mmCIF file of C-alpha atoms in Angstrom:
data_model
loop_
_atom_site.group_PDB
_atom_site.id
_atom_site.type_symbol
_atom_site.label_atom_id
_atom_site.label_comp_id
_atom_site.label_asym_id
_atom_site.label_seq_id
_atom_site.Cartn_x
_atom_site.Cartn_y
_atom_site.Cartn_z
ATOM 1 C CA UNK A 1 13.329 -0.068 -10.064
ATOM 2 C CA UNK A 2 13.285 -0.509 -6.583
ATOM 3 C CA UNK A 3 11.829 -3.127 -4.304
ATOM 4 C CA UNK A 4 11.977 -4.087 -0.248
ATOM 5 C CA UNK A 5 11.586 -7.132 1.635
ATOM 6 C CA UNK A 6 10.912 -7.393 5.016
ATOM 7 C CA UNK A 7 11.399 -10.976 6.602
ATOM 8 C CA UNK A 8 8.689 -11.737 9.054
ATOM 9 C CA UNK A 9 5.275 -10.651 8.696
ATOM 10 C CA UNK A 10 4.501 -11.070 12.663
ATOM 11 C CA UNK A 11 7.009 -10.837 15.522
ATOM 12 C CA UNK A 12 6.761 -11.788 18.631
ATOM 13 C CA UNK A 13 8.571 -10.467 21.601
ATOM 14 C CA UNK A 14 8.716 -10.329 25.318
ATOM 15 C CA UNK A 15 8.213 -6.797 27.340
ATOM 16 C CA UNK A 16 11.968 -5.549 28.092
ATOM 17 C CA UNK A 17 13.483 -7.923 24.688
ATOM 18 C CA UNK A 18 15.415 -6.792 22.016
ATOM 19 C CA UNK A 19 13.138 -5.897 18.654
ATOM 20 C CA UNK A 20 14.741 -6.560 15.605
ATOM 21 C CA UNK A 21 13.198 -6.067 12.213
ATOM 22 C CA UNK A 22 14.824 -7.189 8.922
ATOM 23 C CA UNK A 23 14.106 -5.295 6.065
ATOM 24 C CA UNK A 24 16.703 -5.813 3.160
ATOM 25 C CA UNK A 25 15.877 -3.831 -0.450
ATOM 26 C CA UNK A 26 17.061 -3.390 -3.918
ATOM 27 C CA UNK A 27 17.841 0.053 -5.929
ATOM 28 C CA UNK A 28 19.261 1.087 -8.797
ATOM 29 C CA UNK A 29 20.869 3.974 -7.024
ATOM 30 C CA UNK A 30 22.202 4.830 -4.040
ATOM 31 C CA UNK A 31 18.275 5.078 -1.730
ATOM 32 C CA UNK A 32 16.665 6.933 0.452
ATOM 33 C CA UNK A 33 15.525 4.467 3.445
ATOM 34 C CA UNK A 34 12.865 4.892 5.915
ATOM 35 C CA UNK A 35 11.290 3.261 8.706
ATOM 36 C CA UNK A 36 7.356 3.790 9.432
ATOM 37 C CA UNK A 37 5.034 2.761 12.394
ATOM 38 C CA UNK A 38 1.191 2.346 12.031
ATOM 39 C CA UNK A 39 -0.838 2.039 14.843
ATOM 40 C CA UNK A 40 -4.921 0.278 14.317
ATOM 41 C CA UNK A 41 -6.701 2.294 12.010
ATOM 42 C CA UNK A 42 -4.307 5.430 11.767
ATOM 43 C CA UNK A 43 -2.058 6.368 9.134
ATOM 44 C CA UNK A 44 2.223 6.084 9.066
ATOM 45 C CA UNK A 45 4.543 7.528 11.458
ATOM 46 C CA UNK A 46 8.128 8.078 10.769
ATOM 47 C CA UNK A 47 10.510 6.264 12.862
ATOM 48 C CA UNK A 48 13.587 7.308 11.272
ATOM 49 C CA UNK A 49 15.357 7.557 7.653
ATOM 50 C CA UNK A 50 18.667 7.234 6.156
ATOM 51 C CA UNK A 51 19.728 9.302 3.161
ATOM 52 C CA UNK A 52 23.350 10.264 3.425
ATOM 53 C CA UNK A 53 26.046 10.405 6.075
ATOM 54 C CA UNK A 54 26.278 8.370 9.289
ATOM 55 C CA UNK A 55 24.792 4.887 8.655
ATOM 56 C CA UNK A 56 23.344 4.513 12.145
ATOM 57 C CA UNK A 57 20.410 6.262 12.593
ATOM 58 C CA UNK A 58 18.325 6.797 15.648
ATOM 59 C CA UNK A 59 14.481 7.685 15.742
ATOM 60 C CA UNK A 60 11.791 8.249 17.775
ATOM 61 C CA UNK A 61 10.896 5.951 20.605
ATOM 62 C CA UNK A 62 14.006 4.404 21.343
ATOM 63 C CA UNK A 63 14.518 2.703 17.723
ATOM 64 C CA UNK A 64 17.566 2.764 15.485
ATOM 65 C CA UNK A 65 18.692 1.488 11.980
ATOM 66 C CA UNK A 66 21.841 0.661 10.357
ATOM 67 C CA UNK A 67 22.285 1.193 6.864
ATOM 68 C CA UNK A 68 24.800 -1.500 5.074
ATOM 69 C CA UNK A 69 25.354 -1.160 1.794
ATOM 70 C CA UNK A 70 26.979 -4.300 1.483
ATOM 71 C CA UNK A 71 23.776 -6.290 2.594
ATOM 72 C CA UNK A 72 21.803 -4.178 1.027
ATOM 73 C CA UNK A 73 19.787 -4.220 4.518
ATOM 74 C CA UNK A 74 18.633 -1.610 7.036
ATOM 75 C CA UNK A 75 17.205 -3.509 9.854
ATOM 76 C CA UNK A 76 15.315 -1.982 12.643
ATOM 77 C CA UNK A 77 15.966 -2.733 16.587
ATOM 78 C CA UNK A 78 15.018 -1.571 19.830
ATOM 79 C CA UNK A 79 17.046 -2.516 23.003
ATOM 80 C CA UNK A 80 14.000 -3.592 25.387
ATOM 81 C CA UNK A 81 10.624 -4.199 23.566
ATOM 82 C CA UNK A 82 7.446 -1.769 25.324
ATOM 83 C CA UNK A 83 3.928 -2.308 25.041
ATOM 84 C CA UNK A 84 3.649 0.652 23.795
ATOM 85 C CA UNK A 85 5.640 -0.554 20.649
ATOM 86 C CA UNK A 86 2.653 -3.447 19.217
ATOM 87 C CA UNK A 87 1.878 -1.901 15.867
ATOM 88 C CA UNK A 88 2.743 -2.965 12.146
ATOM 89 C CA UNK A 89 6.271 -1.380 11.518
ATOM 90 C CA UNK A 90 6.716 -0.655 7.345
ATOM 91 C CA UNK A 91 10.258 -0.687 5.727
ATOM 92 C CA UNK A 92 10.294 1.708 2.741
ATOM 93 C CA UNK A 93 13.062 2.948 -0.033
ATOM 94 C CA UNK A 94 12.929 5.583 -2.087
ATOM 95 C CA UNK A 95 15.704 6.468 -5.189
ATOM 96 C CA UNK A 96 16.726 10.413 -4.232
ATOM 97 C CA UNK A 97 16.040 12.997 -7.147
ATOM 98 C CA UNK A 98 14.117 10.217 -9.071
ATOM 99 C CA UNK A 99 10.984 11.096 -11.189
ATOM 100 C CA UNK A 100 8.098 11.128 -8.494
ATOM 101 C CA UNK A 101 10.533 10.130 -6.004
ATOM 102 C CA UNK A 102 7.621 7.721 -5.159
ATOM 103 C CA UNK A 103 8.396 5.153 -1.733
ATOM 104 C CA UNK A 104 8.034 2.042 -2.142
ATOM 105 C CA UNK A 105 6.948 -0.202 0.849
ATOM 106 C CA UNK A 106 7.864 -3.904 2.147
ATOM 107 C CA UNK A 107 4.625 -5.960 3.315
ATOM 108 C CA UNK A 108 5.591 -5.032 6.716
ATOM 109 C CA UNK A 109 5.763 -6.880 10.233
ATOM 110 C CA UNK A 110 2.904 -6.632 12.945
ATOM 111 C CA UNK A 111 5.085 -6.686 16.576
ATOM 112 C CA UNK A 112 3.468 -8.067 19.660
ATOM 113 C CA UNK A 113 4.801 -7.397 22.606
ATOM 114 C CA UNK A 114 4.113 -10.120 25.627
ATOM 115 C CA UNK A 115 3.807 -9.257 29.268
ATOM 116 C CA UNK B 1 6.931 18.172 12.583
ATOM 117 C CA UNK B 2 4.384 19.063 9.255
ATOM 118 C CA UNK B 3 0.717 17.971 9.702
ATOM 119 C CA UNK B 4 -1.236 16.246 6.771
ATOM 120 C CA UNK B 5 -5.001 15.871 8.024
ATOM 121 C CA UNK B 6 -7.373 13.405 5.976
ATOM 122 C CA UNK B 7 -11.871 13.696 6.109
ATOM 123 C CA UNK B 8 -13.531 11.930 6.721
ATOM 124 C CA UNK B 9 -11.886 9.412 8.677
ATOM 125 C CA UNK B 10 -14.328 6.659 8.106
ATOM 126 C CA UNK B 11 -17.585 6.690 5.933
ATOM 127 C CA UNK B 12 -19.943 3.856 4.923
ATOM 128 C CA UNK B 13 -22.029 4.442 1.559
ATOM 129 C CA UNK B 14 -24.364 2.405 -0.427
ATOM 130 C CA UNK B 15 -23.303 0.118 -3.533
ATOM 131 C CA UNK B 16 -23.272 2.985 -6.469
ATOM 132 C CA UNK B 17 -22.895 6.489 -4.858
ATOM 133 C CA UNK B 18 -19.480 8.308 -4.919
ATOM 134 C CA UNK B 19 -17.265 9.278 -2.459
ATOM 135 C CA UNK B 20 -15.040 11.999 -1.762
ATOM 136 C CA UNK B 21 -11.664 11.914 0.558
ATOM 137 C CA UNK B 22 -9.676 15.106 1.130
ATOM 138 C CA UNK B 23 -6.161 15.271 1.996
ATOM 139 C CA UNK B 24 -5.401 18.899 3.185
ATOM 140 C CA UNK B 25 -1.183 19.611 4.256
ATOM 141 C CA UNK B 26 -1.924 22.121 7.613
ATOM 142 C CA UNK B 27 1.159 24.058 8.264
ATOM 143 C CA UNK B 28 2.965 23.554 4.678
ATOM 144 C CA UNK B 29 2.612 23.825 0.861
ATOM 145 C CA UNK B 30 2.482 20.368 -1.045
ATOM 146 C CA UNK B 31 3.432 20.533 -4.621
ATOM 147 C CA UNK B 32 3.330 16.766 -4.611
ATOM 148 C CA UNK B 33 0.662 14.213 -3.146
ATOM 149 C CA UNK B 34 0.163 10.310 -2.547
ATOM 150 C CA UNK B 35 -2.567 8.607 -2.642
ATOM 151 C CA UNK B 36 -2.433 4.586 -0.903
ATOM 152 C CA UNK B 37 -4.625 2.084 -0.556
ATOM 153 C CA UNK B 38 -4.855 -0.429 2.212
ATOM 154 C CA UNK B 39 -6.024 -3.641 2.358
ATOM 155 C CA UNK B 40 -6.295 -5.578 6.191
ATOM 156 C CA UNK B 41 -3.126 -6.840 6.900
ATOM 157 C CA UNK B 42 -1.183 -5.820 3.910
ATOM 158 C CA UNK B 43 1.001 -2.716 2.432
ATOM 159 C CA UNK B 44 0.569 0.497 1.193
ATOM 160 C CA UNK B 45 -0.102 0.348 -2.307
ATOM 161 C CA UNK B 46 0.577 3.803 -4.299
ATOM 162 C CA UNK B 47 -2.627 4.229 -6.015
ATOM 163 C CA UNK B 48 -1.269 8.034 -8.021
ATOM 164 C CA UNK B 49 0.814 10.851 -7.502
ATOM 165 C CA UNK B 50 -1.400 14.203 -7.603
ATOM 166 C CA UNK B 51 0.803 17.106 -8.464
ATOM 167 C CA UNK B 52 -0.667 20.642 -7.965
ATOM 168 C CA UNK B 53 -2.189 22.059 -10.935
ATOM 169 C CA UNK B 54 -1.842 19.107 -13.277
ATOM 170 C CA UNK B 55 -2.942 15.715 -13.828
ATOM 171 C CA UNK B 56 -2.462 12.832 -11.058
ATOM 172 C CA UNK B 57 0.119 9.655 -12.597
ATOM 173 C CA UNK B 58 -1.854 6.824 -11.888
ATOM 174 C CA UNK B 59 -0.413 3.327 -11.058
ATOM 175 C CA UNK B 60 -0.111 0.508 -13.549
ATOM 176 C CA UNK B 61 -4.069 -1.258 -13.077
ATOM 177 C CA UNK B 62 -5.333 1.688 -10.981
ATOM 178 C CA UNK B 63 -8.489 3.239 -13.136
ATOM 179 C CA UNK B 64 -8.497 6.780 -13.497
ATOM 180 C CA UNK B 65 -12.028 6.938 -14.330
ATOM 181 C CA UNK B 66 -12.967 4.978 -11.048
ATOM 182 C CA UNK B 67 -10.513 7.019 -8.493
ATOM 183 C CA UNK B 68 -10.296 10.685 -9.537
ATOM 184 C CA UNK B 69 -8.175 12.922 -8.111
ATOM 185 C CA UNK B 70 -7.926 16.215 -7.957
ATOM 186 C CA UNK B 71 -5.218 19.099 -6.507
ATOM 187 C CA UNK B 72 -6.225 22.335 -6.767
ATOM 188 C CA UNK B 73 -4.385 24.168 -4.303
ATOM 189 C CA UNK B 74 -1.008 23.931 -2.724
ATOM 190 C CA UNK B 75 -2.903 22.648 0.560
ATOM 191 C CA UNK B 76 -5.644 20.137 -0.503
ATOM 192 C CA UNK B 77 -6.004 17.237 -2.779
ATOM 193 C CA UNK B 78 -9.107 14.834 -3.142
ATOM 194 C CA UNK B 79 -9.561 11.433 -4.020
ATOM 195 C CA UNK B 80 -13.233 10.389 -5.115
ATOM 196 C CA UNK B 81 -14.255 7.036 -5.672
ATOM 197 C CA UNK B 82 -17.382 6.997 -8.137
ATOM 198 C CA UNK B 83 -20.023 4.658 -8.233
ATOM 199 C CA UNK B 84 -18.382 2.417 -5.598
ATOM 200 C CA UNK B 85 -18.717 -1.296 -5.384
ATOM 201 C CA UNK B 86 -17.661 -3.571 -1.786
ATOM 202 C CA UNK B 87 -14.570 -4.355 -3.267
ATOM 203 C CA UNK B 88 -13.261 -0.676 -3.088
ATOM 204 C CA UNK B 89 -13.841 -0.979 0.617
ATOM 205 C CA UNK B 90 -10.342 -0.225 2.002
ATOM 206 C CA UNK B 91 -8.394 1.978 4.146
ATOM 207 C CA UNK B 92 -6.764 5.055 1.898
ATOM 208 C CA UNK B 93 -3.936 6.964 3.243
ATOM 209 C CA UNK B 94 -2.434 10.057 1.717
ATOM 210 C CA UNK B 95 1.158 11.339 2.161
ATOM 211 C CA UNK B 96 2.153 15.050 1.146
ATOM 212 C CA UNK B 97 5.183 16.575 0.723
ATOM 213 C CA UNK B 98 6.217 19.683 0.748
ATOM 214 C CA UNK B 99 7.706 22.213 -1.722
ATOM 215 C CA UNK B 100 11.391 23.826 0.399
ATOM 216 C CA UNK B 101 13.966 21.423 0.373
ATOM 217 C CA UNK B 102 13.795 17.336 0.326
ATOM 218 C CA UNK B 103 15.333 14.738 1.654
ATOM 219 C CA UNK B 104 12.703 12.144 1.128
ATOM 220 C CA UNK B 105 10.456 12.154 3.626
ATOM 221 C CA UNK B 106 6.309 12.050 3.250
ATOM 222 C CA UNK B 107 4.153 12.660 5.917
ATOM 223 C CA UNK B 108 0.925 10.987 6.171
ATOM 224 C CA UNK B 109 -2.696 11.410 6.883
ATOM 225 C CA UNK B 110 -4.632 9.426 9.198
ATOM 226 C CA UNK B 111 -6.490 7.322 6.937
ATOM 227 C CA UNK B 112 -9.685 6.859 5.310
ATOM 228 C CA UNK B 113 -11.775 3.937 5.936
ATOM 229 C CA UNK B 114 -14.382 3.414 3.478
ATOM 230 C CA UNK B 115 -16.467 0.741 3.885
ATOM 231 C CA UNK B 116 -19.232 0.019 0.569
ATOM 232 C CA UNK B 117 -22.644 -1.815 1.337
#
């Protein structure tokens, strides 16, 4: 079984902040971890994912995530907050190989991003 | 990147009638497809897993009868809600992905907004 939490349903940062997102999750086996964006009324864009190797990941838009095992965490930041980056931001984990390989998503955290 | 288009994008139908949601993968072959619902201000919930040429796996509580899907070809699944009610009003997203190699990733449609009277 898997599961993922993200801490914060709503953030709130100021144009040019840093963005951090917790998202901490639980697998049976070593998971696949990804990062989505949704925009009003459109479906999921990937951000980035982890499955092996380097545990720092960069995406699109300026974001990156660092996998730690230890924490069992891969939180989600962004230097200086845009506009442009308001939307609901998903956390999602996935067991590799598994039957379905289904994702499994946190309850996600809606940015704003303040003038 | 691989293109997953959804139709219609919205549609509003009476209390009763059916509706029918297509997921179609554009530039690649899906052997496996995800169908989501939405509720406003809340997750994804996986609703089934439509597999080409077989049965969807439905969700624990999700009722096969009442969302049937169906994925005849490596391209195109669809998702039709019979004799819908208001509370199946809710944004449905579909994710495909595709049959050479994997490391995980699902790409998603745009959504479906159906909205019952």
């Amino acid at each position: 079984a898997q599961s993922v939490t993200q801490l914060g349903s709503h953030v709130s940062v100021s144009e040019g902040a840093l963005v951090l997102l917790r998202c901490n999750y639980s697998s049976s086996v070593p998971p696949y971890l990804f990062w989505y964006v949704q925009y009003p009324n459109q479906g999921l864009q990937l951000l980035l994912k982890y499955t092996t190797g380097a545990t720092l990941v960069k995406g699109i838009n300026g974001f990156e995530a660092e996998f730690k095992k230890s924490e069992t965490s891969f939180h989600l930041t962004k230097p200086s907050a845009h506009m442009s980056d308001a939307a609901e931001y998903f956390c999602a984990v996935s067991a590799p190989r598994a039957a379905g390989n289904k994702l499994t998503f946190g309850g996600g955290t809606r940015v704003l991003v303040k003038p | 990147g691989a293109v997953v288009s959804q139709h219609p994008s919205r549609v509003i139908c009476k209390s009763g009638t059916s509706v029918k949601i297509e997921c179609r993968s554009l530039d690649f072959q899906a052997t496996t497809m995800f169908w989501y619902r939405q509720f406003p201000k809340q997750s994804l919930m996986l609703m089934a897993t439509s597999n080409e040429g077989s049965k969807a796996t439905y969700e624990q509580g999700v009722e096969k009868d009442k969302f049937l899907i169906n994925h005849a070809s490596l391209t195109l699944s669809t998702l039709t809600v019979t004799s819908a009610h208001p509370e199946d009003s809710s944004f449905y997203i579909c994710s495909a992905r595709g049959t050479s190699g994997f490391t995980g990733e699902l790409f998603f449609g745009e959504g479906s907004r159906l909205t019952v009277l």
